[in-house]
C-alpha positions as a Python dict, from the first residue, in 0.01 Angstrom:
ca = {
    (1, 'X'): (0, 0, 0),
    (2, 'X'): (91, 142, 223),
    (3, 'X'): (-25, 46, 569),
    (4, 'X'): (-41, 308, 821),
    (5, 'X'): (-50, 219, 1222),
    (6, 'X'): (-134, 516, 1439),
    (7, 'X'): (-80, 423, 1848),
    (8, 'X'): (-179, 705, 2080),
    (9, 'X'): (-274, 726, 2444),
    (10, 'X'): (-598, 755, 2620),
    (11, 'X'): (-509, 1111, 2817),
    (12, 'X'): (-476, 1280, 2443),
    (13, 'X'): (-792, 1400, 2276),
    (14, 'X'): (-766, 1285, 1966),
    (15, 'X'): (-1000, 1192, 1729),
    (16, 'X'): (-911, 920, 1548),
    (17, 'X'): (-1120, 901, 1242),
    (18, 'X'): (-1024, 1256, 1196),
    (19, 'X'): (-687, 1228, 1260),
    (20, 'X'): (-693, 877, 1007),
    (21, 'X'): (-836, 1091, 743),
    (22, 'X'): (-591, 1416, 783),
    (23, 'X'): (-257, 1170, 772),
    (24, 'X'): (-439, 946, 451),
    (25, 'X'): (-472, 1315, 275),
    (26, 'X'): (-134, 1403, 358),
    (27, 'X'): (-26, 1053, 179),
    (28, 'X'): (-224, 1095, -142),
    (29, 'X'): (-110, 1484, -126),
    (30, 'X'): (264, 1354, -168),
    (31, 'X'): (217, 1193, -545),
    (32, 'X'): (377, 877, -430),
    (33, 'X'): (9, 663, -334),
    (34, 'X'): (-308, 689, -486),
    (35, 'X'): (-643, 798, -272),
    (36, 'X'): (-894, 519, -349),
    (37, 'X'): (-782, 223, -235),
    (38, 'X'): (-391, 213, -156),
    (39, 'X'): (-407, 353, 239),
    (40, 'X'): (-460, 148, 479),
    (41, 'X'): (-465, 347, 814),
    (42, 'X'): (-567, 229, 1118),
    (43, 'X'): (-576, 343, 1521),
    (44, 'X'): (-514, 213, 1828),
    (45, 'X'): (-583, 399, 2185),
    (46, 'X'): (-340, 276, 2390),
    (47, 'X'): (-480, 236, 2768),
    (48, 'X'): (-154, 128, 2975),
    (49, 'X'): (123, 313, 2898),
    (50, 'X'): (433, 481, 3075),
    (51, 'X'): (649, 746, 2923),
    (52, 'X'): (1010, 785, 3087),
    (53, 'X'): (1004, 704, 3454),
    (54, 'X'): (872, 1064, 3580),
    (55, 'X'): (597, 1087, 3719),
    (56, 'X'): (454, 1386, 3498),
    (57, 'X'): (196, 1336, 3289),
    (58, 'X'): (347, 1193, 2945),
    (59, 'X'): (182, 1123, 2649),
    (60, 'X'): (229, 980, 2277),
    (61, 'X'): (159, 936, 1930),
    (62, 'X'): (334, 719, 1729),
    (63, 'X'): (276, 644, 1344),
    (64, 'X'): (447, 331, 1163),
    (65, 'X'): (406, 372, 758),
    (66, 'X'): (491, 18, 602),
    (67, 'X'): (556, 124, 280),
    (68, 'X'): (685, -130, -40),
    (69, 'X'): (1053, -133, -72),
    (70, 'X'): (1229, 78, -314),
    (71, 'X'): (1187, 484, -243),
    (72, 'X'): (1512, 678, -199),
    (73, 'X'): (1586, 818, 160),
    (74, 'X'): (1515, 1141, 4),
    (75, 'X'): (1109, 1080, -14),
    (76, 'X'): (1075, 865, 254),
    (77, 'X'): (1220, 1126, 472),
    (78, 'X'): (967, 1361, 297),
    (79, 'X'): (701, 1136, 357),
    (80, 'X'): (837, 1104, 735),
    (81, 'X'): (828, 1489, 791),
    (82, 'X'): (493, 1564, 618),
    (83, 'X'): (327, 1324, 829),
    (84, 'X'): (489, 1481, 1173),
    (85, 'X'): (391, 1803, 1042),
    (86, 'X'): (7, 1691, 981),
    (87, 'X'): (2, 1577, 1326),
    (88, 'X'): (146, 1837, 1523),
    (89, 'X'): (-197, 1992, 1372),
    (90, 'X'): (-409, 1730, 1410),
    (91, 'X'): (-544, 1870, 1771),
    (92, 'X'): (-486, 2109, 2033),
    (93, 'X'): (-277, 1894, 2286),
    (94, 'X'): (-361, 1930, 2676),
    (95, 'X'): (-208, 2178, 2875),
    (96, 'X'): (72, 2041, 3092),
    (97, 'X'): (114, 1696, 2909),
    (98, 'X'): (426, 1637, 2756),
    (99, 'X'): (338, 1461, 2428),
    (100, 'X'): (600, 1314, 2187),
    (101, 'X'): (513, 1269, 1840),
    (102, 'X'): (714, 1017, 1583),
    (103, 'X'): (659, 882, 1284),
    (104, 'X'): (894, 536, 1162),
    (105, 'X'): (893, 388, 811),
    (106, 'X'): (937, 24, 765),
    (107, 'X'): (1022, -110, 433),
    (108, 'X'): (849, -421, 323),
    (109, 'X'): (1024, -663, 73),
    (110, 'X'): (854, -574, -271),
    (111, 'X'): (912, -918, -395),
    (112, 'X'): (750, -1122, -111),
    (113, 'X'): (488, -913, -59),
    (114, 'X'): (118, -1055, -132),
    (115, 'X'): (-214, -887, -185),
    (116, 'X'): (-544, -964, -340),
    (117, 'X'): (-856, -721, -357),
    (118, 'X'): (-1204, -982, -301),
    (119, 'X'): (-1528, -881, -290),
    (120, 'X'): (-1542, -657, -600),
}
């Protein structure tokens, strides 16, 4: 725990596996998840997309962090700004694209949650 979903779109140079890496390090550098085996990021370039209705060139990226229920507002706010932070310097964004960058945390019920590490 926790899961990390990164969606951006195909007019932004980003590097994923970088940018995977940079947001993971950014997790463990908070104290609240351990670096060997409790991230689970992941990427997806998004190819069809519309931003607004203008017809400006728009893009995004936008992180979900499902995290275990239980962490006061105070650190998952923390958590929510450090990762914003980490990818506003993640790349140098194209001239004259608007790109908006969010991050959301989800919660996931603690008690119903169910994981098992195979292969070991």
């Amino acid at each position: 725990m926790p899961h990390l979903h990164m969606e951006y779109t195909a007019n932004l140079p980003l590097n994923a596996d970088v940018a995977l890496i940079r947001l993971n390090n950014t997790l463990v550098g908070s104290g609240q998840f351990a670096a060997e085996f409790d991230i689970k990021g992941r990427a997806v370039k998004v190819e069809t997309f519309k931003v607004g209705t203008a017809l400006a060139e728009r893009g995004f990226v936008h992180i979900k962090l499902a995290l275990l229920s239980g962490r006061s507002p105070e650190i998952k706010k923390q958590l929510s700004q450090s990762l914003l932070a980490a990818l506003q310097d993640i790349c140098e964004w194209p001239a004259g694209v608007e790109v908006q960058l969010c991050v959301e945390l989800l919660d996931i019920d603690r008690e119903s949650y169910s994981k098992a590490v195979v292969g070991v």
